[in-house]
PDB file of C-alpha atoms in Angstrom:
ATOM      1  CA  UNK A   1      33.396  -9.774  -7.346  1.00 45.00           C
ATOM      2  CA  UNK A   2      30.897 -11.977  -9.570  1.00 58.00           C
ATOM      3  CA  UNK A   3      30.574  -9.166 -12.382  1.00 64.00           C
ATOM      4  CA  UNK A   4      27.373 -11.256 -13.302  1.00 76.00           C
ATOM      5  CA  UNK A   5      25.806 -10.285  -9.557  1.00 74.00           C
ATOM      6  CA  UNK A   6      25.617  -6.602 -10.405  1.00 76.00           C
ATOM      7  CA  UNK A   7      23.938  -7.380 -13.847  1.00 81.00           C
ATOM      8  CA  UNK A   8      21.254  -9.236 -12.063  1.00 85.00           C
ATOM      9  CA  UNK A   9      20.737  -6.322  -9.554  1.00 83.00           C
ATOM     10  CA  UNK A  10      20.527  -4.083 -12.494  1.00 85.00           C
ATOM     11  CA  UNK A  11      17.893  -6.121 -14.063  1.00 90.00           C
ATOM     12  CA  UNK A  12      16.122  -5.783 -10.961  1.00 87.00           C
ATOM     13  CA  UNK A  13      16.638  -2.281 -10.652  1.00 89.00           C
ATOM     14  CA  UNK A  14      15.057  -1.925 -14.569  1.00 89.00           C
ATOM     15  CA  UNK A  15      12.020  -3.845 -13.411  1.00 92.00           C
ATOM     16  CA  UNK A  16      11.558  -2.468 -10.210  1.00 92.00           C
ATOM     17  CA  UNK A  17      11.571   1.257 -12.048  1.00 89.00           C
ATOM     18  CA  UNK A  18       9.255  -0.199 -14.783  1.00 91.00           C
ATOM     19  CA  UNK A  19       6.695  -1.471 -11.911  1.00 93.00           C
ATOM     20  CA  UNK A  20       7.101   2.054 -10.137  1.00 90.00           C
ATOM     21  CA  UNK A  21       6.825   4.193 -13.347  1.00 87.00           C
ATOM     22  CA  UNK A  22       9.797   6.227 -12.986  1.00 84.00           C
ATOM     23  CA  UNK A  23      13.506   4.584 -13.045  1.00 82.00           C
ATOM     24  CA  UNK A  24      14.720   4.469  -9.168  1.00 79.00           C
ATOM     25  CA  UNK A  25      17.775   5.512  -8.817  1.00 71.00           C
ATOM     26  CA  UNK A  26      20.248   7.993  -5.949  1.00 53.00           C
ATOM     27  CA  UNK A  27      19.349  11.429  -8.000  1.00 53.00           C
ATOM     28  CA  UNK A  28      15.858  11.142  -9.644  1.00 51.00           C
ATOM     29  CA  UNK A  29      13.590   9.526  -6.763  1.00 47.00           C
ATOM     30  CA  UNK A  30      14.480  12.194  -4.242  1.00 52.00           C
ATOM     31  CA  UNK A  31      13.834  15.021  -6.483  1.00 55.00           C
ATOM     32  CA  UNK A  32      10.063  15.051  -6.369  1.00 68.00           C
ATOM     33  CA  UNK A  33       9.344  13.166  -2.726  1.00 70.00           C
ATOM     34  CA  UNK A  34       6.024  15.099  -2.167  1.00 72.00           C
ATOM     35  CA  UNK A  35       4.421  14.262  -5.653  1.00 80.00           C
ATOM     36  CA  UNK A  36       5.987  10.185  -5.124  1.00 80.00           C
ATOM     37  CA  UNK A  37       3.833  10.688  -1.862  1.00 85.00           C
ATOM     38  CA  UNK A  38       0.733  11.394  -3.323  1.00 89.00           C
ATOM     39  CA  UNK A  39       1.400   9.162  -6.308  1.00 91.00           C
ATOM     40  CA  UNK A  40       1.521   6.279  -3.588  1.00 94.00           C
ATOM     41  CA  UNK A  41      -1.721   7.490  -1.984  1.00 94.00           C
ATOM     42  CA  UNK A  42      -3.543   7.038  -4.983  1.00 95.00           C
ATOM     43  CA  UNK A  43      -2.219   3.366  -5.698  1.00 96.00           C
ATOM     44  CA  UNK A  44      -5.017   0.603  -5.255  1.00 97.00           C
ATOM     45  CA  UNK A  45      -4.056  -2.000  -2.897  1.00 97.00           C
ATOM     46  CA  UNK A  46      -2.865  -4.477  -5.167  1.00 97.00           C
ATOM     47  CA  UNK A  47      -0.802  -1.765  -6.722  1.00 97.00           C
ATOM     48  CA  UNK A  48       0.749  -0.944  -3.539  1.00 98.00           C
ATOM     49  CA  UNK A  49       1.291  -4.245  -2.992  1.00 97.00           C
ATOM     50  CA  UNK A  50       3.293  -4.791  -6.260  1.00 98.00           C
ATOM     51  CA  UNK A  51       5.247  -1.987  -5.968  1.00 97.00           C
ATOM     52  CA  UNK A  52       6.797  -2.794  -2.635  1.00 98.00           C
ATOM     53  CA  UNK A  53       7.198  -6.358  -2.878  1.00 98.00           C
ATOM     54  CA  UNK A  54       9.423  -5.490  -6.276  1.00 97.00           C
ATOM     55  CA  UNK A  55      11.126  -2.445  -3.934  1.00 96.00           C
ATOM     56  CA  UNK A  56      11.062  -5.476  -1.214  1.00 97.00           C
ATOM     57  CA  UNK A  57      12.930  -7.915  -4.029  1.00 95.00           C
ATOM     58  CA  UNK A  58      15.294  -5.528  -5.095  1.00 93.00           C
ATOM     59  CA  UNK A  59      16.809  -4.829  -1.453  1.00 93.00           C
ATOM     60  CA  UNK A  60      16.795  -8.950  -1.412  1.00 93.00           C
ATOM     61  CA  UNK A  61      18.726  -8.770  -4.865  1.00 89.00           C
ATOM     62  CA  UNK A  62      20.947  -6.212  -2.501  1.00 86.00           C
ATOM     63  CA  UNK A  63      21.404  -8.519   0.134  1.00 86.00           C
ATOM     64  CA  UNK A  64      23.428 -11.250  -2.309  1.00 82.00           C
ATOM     65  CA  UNK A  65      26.394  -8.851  -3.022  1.00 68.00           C
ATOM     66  CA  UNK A  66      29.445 -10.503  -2.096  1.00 61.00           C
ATOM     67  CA  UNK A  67      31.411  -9.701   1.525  1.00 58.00           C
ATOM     68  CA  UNK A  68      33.068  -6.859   1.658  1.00 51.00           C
ATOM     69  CA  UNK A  69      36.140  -8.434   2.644  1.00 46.00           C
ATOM     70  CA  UNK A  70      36.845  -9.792  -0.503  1.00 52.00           C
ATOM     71  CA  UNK A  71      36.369  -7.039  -2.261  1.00 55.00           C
ATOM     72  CA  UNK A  72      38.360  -4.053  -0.879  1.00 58.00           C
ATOM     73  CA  UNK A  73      41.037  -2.597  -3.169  1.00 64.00           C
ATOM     74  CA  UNK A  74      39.570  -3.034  -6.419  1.00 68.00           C
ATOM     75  CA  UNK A  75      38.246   0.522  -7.567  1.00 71.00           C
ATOM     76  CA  UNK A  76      35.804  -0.692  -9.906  1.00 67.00           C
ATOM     77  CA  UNK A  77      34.133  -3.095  -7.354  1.00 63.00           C
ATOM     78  CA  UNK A  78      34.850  -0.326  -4.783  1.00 66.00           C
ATOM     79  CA  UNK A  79      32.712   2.108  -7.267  1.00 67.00           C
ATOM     80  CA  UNK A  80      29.957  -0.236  -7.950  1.00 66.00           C
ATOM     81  CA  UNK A  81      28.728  -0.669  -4.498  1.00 67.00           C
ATOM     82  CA  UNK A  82      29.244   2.670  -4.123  1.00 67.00           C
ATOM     83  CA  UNK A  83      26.678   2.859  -6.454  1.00 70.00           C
ATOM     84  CA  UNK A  84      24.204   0.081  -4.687  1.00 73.00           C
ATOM     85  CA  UNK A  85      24.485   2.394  -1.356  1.00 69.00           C
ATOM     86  CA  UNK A  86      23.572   5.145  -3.273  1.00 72.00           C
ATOM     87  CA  UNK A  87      20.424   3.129  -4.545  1.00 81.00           C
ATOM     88  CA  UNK A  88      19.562   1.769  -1.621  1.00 84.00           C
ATOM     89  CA  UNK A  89      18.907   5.277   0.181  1.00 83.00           C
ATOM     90  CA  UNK A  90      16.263   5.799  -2.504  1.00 86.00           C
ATOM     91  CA  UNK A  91      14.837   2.496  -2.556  1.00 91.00           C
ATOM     92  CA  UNK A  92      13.947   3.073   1.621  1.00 90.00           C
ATOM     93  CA  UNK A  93      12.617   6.584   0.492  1.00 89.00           C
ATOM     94  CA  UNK A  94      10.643   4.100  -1.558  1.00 93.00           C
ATOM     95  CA  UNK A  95       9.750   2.301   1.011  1.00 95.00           C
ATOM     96  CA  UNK A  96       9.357   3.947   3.611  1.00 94.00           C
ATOM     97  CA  UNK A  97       6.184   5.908   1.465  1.00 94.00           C
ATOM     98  CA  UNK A  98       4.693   2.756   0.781  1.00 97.00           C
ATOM     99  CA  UNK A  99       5.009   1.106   4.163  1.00 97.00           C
ATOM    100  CA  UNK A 100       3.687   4.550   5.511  1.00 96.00           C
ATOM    101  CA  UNK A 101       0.389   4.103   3.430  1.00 97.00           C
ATOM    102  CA  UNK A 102       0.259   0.371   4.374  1.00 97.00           C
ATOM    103  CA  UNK A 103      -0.377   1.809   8.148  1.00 97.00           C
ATOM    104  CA  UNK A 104      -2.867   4.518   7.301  1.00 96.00           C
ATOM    105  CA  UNK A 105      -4.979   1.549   5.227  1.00 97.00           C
ATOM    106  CA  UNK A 106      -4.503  -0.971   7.888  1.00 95.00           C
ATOM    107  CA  UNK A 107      -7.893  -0.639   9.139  1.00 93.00           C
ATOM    108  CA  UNK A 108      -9.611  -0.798   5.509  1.00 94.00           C
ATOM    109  CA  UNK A 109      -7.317  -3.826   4.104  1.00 95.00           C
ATOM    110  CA  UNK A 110      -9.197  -7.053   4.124  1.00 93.00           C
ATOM    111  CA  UNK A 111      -7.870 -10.347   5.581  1.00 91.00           C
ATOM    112  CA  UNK A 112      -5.979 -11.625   2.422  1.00 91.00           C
ATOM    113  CA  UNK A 113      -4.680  -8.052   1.704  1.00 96.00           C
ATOM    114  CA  UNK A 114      -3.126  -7.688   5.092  1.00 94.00           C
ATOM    115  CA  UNK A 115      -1.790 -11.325   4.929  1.00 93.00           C
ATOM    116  CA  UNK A 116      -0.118 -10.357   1.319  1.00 95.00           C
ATOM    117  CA  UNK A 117       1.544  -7.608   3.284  1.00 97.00           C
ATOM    118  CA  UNK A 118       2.741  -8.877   6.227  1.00 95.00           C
ATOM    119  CA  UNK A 119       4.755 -11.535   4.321  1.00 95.00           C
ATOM    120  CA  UNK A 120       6.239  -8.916   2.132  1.00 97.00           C
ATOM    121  CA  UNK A 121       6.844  -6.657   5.513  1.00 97.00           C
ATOM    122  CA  UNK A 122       8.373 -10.065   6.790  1.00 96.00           C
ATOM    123  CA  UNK A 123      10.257 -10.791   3.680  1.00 96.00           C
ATOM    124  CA  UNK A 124      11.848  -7.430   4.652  1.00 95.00           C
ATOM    125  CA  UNK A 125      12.701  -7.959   8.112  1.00 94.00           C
ATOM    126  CA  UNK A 126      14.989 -11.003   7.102  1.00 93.00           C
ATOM    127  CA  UNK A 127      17.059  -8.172   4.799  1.00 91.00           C
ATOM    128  CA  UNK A 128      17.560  -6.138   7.799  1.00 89.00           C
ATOM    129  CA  UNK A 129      20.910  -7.305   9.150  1.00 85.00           C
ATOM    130  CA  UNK A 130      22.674  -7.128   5.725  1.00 84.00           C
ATOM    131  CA  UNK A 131      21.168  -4.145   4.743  1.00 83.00           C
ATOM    132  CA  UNK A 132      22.815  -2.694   7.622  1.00 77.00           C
ATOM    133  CA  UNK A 133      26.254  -2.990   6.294  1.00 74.00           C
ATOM    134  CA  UNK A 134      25.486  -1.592   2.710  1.00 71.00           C
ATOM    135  CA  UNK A 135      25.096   2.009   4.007  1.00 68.00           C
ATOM    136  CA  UNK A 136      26.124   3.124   7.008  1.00 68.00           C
ATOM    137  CA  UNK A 137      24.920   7.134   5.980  1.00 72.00           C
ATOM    138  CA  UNK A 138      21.831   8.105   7.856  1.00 76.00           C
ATOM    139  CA  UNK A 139      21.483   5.626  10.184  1.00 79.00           C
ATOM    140  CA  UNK A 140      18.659   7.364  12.564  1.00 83.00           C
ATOM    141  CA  UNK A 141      16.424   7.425   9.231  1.00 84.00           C
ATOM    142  CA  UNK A 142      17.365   4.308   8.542  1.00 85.00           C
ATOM    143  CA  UNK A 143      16.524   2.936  12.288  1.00 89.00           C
ATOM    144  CA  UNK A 144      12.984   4.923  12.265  1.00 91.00           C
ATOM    145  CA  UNK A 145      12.381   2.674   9.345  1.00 92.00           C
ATOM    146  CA  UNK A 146      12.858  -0.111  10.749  1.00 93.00           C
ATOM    147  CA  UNK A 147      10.484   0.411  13.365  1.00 95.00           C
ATOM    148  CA  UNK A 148       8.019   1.707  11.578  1.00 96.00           C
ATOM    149  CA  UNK A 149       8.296  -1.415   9.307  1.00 96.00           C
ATOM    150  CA  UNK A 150       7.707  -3.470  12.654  1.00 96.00           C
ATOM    151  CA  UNK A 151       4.936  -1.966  13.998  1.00 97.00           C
ATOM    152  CA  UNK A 152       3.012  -2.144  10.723  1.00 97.00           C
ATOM    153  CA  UNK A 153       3.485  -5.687  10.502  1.00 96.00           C
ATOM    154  CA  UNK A 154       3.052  -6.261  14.395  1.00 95.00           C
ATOM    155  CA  UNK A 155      -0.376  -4.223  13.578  1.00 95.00           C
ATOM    156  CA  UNK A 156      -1.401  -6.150  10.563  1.00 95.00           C
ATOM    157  CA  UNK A 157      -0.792  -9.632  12.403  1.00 93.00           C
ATOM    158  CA  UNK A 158      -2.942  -8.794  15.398  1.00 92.00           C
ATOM    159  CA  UNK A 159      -5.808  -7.821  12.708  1.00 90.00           C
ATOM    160  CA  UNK A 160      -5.242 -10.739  11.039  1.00 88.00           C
ATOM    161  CA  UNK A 161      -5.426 -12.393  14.154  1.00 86.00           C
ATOM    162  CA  UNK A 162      -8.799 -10.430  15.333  1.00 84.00           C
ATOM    163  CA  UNK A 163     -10.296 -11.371  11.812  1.00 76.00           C
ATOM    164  CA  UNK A 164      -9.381 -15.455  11.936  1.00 72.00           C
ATOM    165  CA  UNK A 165     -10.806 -15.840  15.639  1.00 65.00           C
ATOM    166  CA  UNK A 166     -13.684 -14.002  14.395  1.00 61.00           C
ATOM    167  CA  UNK A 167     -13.947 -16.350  11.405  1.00 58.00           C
ATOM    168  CA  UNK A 168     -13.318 -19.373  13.527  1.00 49.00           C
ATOM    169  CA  UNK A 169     -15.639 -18.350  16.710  1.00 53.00           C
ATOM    170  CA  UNK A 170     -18.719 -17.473  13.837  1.00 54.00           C
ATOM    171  CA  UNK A 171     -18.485 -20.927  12.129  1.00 49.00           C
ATOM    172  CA  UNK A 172     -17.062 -23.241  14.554  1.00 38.00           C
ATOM    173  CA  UNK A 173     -19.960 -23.915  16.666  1.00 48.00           C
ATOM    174  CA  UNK A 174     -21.509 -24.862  12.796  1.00 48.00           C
ATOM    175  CA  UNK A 175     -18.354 -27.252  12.221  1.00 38.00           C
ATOM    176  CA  UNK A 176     -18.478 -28.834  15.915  1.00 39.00           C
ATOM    177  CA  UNK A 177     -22.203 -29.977  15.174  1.00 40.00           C
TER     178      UNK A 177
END
């Protein structure tokens, strides 16, 4: 294993915690889930934003470890991604609180807002597959995520859909002329 690979996903976890306020790791994010709830409720938009497209980049930083076949038999390899499935289960908890409040605001986020989100929500989508393989604890959680992730983004495309026919059906009769 590139030793070098797990420095760079520590430096990601480090900035992801510094961007979230508290340092994300497997035992200190679960500990207080209700007050991490209402912490995220209380985020502005572009706060919420920021904080899941860093959760977002760190499950990308994730998705480079190296294949598992290569690595089986060496204990400290063995332990370190040990380690990175531990993460990840708090970085969905993560997640999964901020992509909840991204559908309860759908309706109030304004075209660029929702745009912002659905290519982070995207961005996320393309992690899916690998992300599969890093844990394979709590899958039905994991699954419900998933969805949940889709039908945000599925809802956030249609209203950005709704918003640029609107845009285009007000002014396009002036741009025609």
């Amino acid at each position: 294993m590139n030793y070098n690979r797990y420095a760079l996903y520590l430096e990601h976890l480090l900035s992801t915690s510094r961007i979230l306020g508290f340092f994300l790791c497997s035992t200190s994010s679960i500990i207080d889930k209700d007050r991490d709830e209402e912490r995220v409720s209380l985020l502005t938009n572009p706060d919420l934003l920021k904080e899941l497209d860093s959760l977002v980049s760190l499950l990308e930083e994730i998705c480079k470890r190296p294949d598992f076949l290569h690595i089986h038999g060496n204990e400290l390899v063995d332990g370190v991604m040990g380690l990175v499935g531990e993460d990840y289960l708090s970085i969905i908890n993560q997640v999964l609180f901020r992509v909840k409040e991204v559908n309860q605001r759908m309706s109030g986020l304004c075209f660029d807002e929702s745009v912002d989100f659905v290519c982070v929500l995207k961005r996320l989508e393309d992690c899916k597959e690998k992300l599969f393989a890093v844990c394979t604890r709590k899958k039905d959680f994991i699954e419900s995520l998933w969805v949940l992730i889709s039908e945000t983004k599925d809802g956030l495309m249609m209203k950005i859909k709704s918003k640029s026919c609107n845009f285009f059906n007000l002014f396009m009769p002036f741009l025609c002329q």
